mmCIF file of C-alpha atoms and ligand atoms in Angstrom:
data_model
loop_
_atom_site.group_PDB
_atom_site.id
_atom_site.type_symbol
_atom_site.label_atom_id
_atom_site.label_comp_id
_atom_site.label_asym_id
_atom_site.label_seq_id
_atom_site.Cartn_x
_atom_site.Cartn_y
_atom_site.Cartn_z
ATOM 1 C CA UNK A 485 288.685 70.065 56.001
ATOM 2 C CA UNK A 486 290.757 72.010 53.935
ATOM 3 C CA UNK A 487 291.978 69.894 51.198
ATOM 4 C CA UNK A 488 291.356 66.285 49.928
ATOM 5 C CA UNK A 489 294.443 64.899 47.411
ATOM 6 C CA UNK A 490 294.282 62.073 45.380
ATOM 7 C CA UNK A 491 296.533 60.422 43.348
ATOM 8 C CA UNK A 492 295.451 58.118 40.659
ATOM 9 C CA UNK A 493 297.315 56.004 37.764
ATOM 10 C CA UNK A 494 297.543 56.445 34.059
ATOM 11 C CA UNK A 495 296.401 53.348 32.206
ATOM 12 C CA UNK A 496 297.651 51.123 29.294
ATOM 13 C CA UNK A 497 295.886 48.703 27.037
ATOM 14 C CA UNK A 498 297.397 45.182 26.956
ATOM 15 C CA UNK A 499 294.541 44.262 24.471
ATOM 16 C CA UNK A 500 292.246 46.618 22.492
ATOM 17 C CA UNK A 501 289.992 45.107 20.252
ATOM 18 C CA UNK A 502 287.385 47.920 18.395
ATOM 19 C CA UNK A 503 284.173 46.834 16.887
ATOM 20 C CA UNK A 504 282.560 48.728 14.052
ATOM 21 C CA UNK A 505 281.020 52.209 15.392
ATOM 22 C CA UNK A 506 277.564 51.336 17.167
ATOM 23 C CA UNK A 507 274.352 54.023 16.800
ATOM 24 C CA UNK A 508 275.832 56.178 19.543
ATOM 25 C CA UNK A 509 278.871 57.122 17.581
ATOM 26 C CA UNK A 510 280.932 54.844 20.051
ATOM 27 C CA UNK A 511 282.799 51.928 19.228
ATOM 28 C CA UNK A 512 282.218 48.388 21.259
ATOM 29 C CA UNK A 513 285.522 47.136 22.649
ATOM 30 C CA UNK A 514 286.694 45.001 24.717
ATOM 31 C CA UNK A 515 290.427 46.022 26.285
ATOM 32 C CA UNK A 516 292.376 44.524 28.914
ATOM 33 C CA UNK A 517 293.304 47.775 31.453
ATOM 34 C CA UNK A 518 296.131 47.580 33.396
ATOM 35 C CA UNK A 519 297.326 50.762 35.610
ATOM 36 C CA UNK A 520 300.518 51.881 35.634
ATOM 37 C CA UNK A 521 302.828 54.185 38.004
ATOM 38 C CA UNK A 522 302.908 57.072 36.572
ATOM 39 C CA UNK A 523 300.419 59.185 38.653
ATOM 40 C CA UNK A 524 298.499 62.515 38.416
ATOM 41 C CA UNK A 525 297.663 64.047 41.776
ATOM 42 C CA UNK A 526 294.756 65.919 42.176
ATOM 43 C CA UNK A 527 293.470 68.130 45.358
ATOM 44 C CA UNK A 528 289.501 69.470 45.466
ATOM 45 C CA UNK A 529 289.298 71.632 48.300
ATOM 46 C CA UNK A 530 286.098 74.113 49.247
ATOM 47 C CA UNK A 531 285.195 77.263 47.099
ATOM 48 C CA UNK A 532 282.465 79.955 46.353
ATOM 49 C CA UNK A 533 282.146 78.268 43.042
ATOM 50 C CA UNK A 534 283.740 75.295 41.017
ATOM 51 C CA UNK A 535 286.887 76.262 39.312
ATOM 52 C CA UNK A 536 290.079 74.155 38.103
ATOM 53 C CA UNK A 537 293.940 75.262 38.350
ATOM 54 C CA UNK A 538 296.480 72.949 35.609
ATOM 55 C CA UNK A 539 300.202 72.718 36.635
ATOM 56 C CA UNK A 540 302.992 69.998 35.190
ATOM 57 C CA UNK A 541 303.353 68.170 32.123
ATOM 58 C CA UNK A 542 301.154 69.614 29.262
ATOM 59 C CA UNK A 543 299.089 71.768 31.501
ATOM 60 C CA UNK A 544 298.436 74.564 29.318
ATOM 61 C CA UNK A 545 296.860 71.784 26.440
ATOM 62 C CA UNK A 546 293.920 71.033 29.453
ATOM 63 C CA UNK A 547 291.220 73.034 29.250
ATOM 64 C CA UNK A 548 290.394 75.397 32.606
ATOM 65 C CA UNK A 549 286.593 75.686 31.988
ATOM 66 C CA UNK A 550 283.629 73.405 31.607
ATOM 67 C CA UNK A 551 285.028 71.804 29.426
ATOM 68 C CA UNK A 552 287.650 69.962 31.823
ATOM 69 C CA UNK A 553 286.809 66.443 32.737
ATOM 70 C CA UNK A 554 287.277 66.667 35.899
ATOM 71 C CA UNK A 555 284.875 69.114 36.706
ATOM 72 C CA UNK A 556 282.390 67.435 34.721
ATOM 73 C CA UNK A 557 283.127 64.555 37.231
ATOM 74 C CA UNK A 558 281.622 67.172 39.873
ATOM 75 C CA UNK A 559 279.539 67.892 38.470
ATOM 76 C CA UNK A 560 277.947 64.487 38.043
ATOM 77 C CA UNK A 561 279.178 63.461 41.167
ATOM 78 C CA UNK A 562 276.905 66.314 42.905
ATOM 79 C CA UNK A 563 273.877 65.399 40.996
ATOM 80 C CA UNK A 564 274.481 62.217 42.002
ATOM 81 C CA UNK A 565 274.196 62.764 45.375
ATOM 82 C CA UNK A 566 271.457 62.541 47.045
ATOM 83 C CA UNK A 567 271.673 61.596 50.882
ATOM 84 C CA UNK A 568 269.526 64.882 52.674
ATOM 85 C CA UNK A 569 273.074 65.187 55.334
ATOM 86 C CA UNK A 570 275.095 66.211 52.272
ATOM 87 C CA UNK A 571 275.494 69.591 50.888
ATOM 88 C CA UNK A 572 278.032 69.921 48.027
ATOM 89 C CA UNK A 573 279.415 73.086 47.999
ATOM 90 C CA UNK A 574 281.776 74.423 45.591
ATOM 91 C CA UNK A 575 285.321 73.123 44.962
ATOM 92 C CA UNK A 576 288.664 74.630 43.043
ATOM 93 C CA UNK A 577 290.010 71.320 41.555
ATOM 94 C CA UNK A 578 294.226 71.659 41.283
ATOM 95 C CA UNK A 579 295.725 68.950 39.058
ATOM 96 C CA UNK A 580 299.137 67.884 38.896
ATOM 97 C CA UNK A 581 300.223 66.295 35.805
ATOM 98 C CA UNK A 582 302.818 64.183 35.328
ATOM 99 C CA UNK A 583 300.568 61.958 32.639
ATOM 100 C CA UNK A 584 301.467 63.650 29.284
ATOM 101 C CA UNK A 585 297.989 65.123 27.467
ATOM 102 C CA UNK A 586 296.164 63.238 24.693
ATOM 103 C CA UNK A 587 298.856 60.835 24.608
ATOM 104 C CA UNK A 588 296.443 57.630 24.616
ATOM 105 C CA UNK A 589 297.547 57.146 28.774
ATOM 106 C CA UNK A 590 293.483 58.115 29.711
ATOM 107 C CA UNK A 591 294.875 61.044 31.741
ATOM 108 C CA UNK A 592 292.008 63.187 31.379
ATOM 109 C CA UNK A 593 289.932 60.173 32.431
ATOM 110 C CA UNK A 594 292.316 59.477 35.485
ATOM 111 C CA UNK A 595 291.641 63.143 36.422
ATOM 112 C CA UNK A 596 288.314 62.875 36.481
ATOM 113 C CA UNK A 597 288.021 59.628 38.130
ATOM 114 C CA UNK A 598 290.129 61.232 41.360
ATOM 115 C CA UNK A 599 287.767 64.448 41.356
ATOM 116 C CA UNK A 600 285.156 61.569 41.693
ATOM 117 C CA UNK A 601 287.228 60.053 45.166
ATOM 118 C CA UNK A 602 288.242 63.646 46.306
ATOM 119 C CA UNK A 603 284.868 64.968 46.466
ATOM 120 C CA UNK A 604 283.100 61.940 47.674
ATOM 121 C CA UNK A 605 285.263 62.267 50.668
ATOM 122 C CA UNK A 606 285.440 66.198 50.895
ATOM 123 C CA UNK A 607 281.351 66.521 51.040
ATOM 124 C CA UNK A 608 281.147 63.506 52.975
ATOM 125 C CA UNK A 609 279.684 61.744 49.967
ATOM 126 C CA UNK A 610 278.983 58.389 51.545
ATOM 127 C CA UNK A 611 279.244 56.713 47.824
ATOM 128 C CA UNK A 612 280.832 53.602 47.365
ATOM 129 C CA UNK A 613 283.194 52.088 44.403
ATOM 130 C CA UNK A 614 279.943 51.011 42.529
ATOM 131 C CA UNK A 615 278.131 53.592 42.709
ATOM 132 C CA UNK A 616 281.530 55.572 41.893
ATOM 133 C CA UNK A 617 281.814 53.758 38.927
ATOM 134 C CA UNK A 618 278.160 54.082 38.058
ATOM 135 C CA UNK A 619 279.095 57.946 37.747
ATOM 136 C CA UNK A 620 282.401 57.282 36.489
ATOM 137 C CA UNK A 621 280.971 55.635 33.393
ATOM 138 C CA UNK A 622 278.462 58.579 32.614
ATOM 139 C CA UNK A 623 281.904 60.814 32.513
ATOM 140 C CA UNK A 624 284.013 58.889 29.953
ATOM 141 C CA UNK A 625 284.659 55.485 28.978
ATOM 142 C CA UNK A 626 288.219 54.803 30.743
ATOM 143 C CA UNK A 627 287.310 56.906 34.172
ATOM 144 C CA UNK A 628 285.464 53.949 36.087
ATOM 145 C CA UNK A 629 288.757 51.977 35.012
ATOM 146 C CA UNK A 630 290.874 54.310 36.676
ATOM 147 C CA UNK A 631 289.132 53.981 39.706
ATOM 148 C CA UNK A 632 289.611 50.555 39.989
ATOM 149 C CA UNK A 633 293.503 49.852 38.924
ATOM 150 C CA UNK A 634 295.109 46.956 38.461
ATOM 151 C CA UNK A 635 294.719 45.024 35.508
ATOM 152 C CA UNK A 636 290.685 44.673 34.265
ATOM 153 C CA UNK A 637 288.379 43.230 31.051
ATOM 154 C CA UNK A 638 286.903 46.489 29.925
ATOM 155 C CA UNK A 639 283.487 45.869 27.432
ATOM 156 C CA UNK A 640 280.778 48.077 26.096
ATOM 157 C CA UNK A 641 282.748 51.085 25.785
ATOM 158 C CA UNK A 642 285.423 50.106 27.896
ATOM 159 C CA UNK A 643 283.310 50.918 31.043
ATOM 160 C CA UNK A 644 282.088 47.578 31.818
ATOM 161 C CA UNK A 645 284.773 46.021 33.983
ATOM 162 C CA UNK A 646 285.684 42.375 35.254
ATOM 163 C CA UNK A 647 288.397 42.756 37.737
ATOM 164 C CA UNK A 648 291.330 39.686 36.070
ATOM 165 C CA UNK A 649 292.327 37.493 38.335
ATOM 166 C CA UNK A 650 296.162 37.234 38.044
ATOM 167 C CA UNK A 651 299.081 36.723 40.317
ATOM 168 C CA UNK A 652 300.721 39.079 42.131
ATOM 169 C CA UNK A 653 303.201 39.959 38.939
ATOM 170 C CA UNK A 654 305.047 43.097 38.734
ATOM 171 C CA UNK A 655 305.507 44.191 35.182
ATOM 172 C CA UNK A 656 308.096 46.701 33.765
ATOM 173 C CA UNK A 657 307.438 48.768 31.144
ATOM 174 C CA UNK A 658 308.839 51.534 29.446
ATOM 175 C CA UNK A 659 306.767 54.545 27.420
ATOM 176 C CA UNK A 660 308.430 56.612 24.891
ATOM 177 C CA UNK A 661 306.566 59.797 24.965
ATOM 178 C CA UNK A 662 305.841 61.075 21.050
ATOM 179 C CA UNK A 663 306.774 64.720 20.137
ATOM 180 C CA UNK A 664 302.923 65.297 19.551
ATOM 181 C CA UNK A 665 299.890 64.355 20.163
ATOM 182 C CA UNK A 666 296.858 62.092 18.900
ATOM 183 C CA UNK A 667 293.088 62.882 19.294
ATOM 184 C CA UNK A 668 291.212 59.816 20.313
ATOM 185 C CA UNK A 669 288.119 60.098 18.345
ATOM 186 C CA UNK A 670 290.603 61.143 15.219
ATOM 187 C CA UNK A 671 292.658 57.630 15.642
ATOM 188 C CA UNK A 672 288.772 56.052 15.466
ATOM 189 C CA UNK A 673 287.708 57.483 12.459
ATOM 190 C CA UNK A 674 290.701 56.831 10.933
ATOM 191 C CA UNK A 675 290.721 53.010 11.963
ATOM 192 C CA UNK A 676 286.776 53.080 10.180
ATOM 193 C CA UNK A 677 288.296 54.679 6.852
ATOM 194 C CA UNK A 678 291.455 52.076 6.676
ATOM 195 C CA UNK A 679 288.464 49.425 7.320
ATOM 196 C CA UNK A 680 286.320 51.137 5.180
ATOM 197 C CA UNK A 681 289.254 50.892 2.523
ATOM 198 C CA UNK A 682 289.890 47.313 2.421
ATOM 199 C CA UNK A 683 289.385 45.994 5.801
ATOM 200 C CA UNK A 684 292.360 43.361 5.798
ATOM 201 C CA UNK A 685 294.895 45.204 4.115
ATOM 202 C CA UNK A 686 298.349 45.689 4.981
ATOM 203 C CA UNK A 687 299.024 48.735 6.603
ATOM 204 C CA UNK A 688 302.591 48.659 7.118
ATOM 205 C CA UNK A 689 305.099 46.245 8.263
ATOM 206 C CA UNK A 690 303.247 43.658 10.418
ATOM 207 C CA UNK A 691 300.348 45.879 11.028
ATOM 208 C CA UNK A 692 297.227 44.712 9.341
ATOM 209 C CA UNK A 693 294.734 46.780 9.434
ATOM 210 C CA UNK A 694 292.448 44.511 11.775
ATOM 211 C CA UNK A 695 288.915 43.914 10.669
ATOM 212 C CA UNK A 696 285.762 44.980 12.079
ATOM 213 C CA UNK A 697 284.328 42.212 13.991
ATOM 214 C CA UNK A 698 280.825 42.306 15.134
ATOM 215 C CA UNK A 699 281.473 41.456 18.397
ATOM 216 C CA UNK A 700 285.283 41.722 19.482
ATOM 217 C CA UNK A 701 287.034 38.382 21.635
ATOM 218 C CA UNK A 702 289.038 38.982 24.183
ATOM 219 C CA UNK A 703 292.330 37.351 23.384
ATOM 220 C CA UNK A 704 292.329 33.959 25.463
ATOM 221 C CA UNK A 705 296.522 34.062 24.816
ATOM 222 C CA UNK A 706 296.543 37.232 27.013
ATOM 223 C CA UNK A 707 294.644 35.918 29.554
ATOM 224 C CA UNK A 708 296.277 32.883 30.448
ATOM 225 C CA UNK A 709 299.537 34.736 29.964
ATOM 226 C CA UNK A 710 298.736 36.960 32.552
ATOM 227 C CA UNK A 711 297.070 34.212 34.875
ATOM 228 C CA UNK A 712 300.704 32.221 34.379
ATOM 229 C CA UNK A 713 302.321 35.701 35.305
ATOM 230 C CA UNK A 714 305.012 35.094 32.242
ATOM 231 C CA UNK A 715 306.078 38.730 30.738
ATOM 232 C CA UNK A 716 307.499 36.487 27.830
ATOM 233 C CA UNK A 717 304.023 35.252 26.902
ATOM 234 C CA UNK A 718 302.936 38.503 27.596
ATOM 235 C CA UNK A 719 304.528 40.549 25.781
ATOM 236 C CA UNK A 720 303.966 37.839 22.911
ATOM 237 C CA UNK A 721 299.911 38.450 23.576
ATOM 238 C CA UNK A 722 299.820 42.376 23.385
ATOM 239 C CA UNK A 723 297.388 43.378 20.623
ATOM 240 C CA UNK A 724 295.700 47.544 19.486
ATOM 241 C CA UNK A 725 293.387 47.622 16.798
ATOM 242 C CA UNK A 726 293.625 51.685 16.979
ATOM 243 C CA UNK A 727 297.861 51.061 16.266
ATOM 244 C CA UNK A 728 297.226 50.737 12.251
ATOM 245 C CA UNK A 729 295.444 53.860 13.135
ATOM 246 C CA UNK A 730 298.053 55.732 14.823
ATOM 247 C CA UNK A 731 300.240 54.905 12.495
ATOM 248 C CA UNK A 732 298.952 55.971 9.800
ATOM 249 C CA UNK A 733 298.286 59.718 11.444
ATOM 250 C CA UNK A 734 301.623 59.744 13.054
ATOM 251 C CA UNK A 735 303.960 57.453 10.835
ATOM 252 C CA UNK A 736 307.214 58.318 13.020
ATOM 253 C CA UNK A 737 305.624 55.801 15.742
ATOM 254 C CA UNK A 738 307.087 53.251 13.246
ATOM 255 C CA UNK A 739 310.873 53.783 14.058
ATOM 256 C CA UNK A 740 310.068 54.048 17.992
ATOM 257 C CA UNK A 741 308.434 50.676 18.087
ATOM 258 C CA UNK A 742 311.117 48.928 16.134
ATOM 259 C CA UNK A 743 313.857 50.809 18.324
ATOM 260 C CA UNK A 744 312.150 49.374 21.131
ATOM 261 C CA UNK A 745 312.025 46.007 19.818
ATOM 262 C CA UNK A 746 316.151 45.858 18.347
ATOM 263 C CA UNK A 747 316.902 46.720 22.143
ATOM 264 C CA UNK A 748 315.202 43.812 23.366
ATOM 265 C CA UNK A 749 311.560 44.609 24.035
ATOM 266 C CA UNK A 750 309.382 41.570 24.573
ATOM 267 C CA UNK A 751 306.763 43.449 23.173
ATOM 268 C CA UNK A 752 305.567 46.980 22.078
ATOM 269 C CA UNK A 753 302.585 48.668 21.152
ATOM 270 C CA UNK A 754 301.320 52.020 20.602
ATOM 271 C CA UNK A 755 298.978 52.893 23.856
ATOM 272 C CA UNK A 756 295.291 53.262 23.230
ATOM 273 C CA UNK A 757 294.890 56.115 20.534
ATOM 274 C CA UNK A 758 298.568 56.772 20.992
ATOM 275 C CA UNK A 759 300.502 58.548 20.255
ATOM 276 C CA UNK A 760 302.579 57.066 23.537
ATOM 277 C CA UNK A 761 304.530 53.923 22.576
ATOM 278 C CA UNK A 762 304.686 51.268 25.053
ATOM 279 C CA UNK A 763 307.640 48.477 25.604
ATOM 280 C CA UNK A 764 307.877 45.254 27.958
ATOM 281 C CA UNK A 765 311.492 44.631 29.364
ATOM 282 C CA UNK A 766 311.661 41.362 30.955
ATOM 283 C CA UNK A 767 313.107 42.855 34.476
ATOM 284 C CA UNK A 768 314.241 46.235 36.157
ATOM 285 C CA UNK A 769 317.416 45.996 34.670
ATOM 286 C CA UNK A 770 316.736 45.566 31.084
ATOM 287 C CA UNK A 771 313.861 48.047 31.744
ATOM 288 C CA UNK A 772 316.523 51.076 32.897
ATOM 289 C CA UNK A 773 319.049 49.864 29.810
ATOM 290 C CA UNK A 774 315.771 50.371 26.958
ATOM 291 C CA UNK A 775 314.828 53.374 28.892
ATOM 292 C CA UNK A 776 318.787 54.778 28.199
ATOM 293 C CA UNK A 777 319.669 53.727 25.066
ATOM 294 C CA UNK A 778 315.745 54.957 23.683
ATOM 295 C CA UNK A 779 316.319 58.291 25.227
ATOM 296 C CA UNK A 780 319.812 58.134 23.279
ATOM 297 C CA UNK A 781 318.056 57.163 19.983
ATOM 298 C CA UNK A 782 316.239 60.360 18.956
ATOM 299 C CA UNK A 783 312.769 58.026 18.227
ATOM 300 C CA UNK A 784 310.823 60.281 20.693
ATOM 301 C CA UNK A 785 310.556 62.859 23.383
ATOM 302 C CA UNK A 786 310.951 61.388 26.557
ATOM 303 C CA UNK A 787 311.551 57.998 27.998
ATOM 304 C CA UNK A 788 309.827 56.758 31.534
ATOM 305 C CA UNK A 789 310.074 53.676 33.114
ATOM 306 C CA UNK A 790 306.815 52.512 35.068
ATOM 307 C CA UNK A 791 305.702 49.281 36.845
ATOM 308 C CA UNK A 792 302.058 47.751 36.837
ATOM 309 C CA UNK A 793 299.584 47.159 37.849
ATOM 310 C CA UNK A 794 299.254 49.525 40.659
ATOM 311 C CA UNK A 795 295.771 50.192 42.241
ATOM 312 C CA UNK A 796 293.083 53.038 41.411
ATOM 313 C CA UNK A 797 292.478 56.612 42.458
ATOM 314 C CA UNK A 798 293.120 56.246 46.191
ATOM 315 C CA UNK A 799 293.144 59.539 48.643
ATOM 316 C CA UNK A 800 296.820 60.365 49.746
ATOM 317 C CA UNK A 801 296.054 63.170 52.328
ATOM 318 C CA UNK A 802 294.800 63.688 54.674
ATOM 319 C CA UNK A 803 295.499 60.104 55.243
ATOM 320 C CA UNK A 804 292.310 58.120 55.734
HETATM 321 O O1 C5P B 35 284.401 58.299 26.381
HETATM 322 P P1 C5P B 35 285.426 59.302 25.995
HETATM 323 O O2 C5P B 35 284.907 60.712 26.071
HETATM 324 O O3 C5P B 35 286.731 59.127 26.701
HETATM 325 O O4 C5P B 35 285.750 59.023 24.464
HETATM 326 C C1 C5P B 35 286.406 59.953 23.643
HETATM 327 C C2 C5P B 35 286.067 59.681 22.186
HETATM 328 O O5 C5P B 35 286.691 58.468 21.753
HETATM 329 C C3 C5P B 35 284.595 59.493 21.898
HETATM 330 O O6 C5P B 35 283.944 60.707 21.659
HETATM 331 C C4 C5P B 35 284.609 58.605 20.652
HETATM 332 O O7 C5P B 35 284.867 59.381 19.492
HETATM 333 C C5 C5P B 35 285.850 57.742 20.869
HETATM 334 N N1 C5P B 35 285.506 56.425 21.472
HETATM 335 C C6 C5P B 35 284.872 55.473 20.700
HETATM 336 N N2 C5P B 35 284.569 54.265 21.245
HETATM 337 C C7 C5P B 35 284.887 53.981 22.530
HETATM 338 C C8 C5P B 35 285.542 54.943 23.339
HETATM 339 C C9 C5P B 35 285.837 56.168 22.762
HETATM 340 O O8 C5P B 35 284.584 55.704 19.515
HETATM 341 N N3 C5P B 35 284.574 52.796 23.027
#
């Protein structure tokens, strides 16, 4: 076999809840994942050693050494196997980005979470999705969620996942791509100083700084919202505890999520750690008209207009 590609999704939060940072450094969540259509592909195909080639969007902001998630998906995905028929031998990982870097999309994580499918089915792996996922978690929080797809309850870190049961509605979104980017464990810090500050406290127009619950809820509004399959509801429901965050590293997010709301947005939010900002049109149509007039409103860098949920890191050639 020469080659293995995968493509696999980028990921927004429709609810992220943060708890207060647990002994580990990490914070407990619990997020509602939902994949969206706006893919990276990846290829892994056999080498003398492992190695990693970046092209597209943002490529030269991944790193090309150990560093790079998806080789440290190999990695664990080779120490993870163990059946005496498989030998994995070395691969050169090529990624093709069209999910913008550190932009609060996971797209490191979706990376890694298709080096995870690629190789599996390059060495003849024989793993299946849980044990994927049992790897995937040990890479980052959001890969084993990126593996999945479609809209999931994330807990823990975000790597315990509970598939949601929802019909078979196709949402339209639109992401306004920032001039910049946000560091995720920078956007967590700063939501424990703003807590740390005055937990409660305004933060900016109608962003409270949320407080630190001990345990976060998910947000029972959401879910039946997406069970009814109403965008309205939806879009009513969406909820980050990291925006406040955001914000306050990256103030200009302000004017794109009020753009996006004066043109009609049935919701917005930043994504994850942001600095991406995310907006619900209520169909195609009014989904292509926000995309325009954004891209016309100098609030960000570049508009795209994406459907969801769309399923996890699946292998596009050769076909299966
Ligand atoms: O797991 P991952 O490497 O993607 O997380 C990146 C960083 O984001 C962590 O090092 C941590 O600072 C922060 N994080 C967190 N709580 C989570 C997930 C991520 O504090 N549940």
């Amino acid at each position: 076999m020469t080659g293995v590609t995968v493509r696999v999704p980028a990921k927004l939060n429709l609810q992220l809840a943060v708890g207060p940072p647990r002994a580990d450094g990490y914070h407990g969540l619990v997020t509602v994942f939902h994949a969206v259509s706006l893919f990276d592909e990846i290829t892994a195909a056999p080498a003398g050693r492992d190695g990693v080639t970046v092209t597209g969007e943002g490529a030269d902001r991944v790193p090309a050494d150990g560093d790079n998630l998806a080789l440290r998906a190999v990695a664990a995905l080779r120490a993870a196997v163990t059946a005496p028929a498989v030998r994995p031998a070395g691969v050169h990982i090529t990624i093709a980005k069209r999910i913008p870097v550190a932009a609060g999309l996971a797209g490191g994580s979706a990376d890694a979470a298709a080096a995870l499918v690629a190789c599996n089915e390059l060495w003849d792996g024989g793993l299946g999705q849980p044990q994927l996922v049992e790897v995937a978690a040990r890479v980052g929080s959001d890969v084993a969620f990126a593996l999945l797809g479609g809209t999931a309850v994330g807990r823990g870190r975000g790597e315990r996942l509970t598939p949601a049961l929802a019909p078979a509605t196709r949402y339209h979104w639109v992401l306004a791509f920032a001039d910049g980017h946000l560091s995720t464990p920078e956007v967590y810090a700063a939501l424990d100083r703003l807590r740390a500050a005055g937990a409660g406290g305004p933060a900016g127009a109608g962003n409270p700084v949320p407080a630190a619950r001990g345990k976060p809820d998910l947000n029972a509004a959401l879910m039946s919202a997406l069970r009814s399959g109403d965008a309205r509801q939806v879009g009513r429901a969406l909820s980050n505890d990291l925006q406040p965050a955001a914000l306050s590293l990256f103030p200009a997010l302000r004017k794109t999520l009020a753009a996006g709301l004066e043109l009609g947005a049935l919701g917005a939010l930043v994504a994850g750690s942001g600095p991406t900002c995310v907006f619900l049109a209520a169909n195609a149509d009014r989904a292509l008209e926000m995309a325009v007039s954004l891209s016309g409103a100098g609030v960000c860098r570049s508009v795209a207009r994406v459907t969801g949920p769309v399923p996890g890191a699946a292998v596009v050639s050769p076909a299966r």
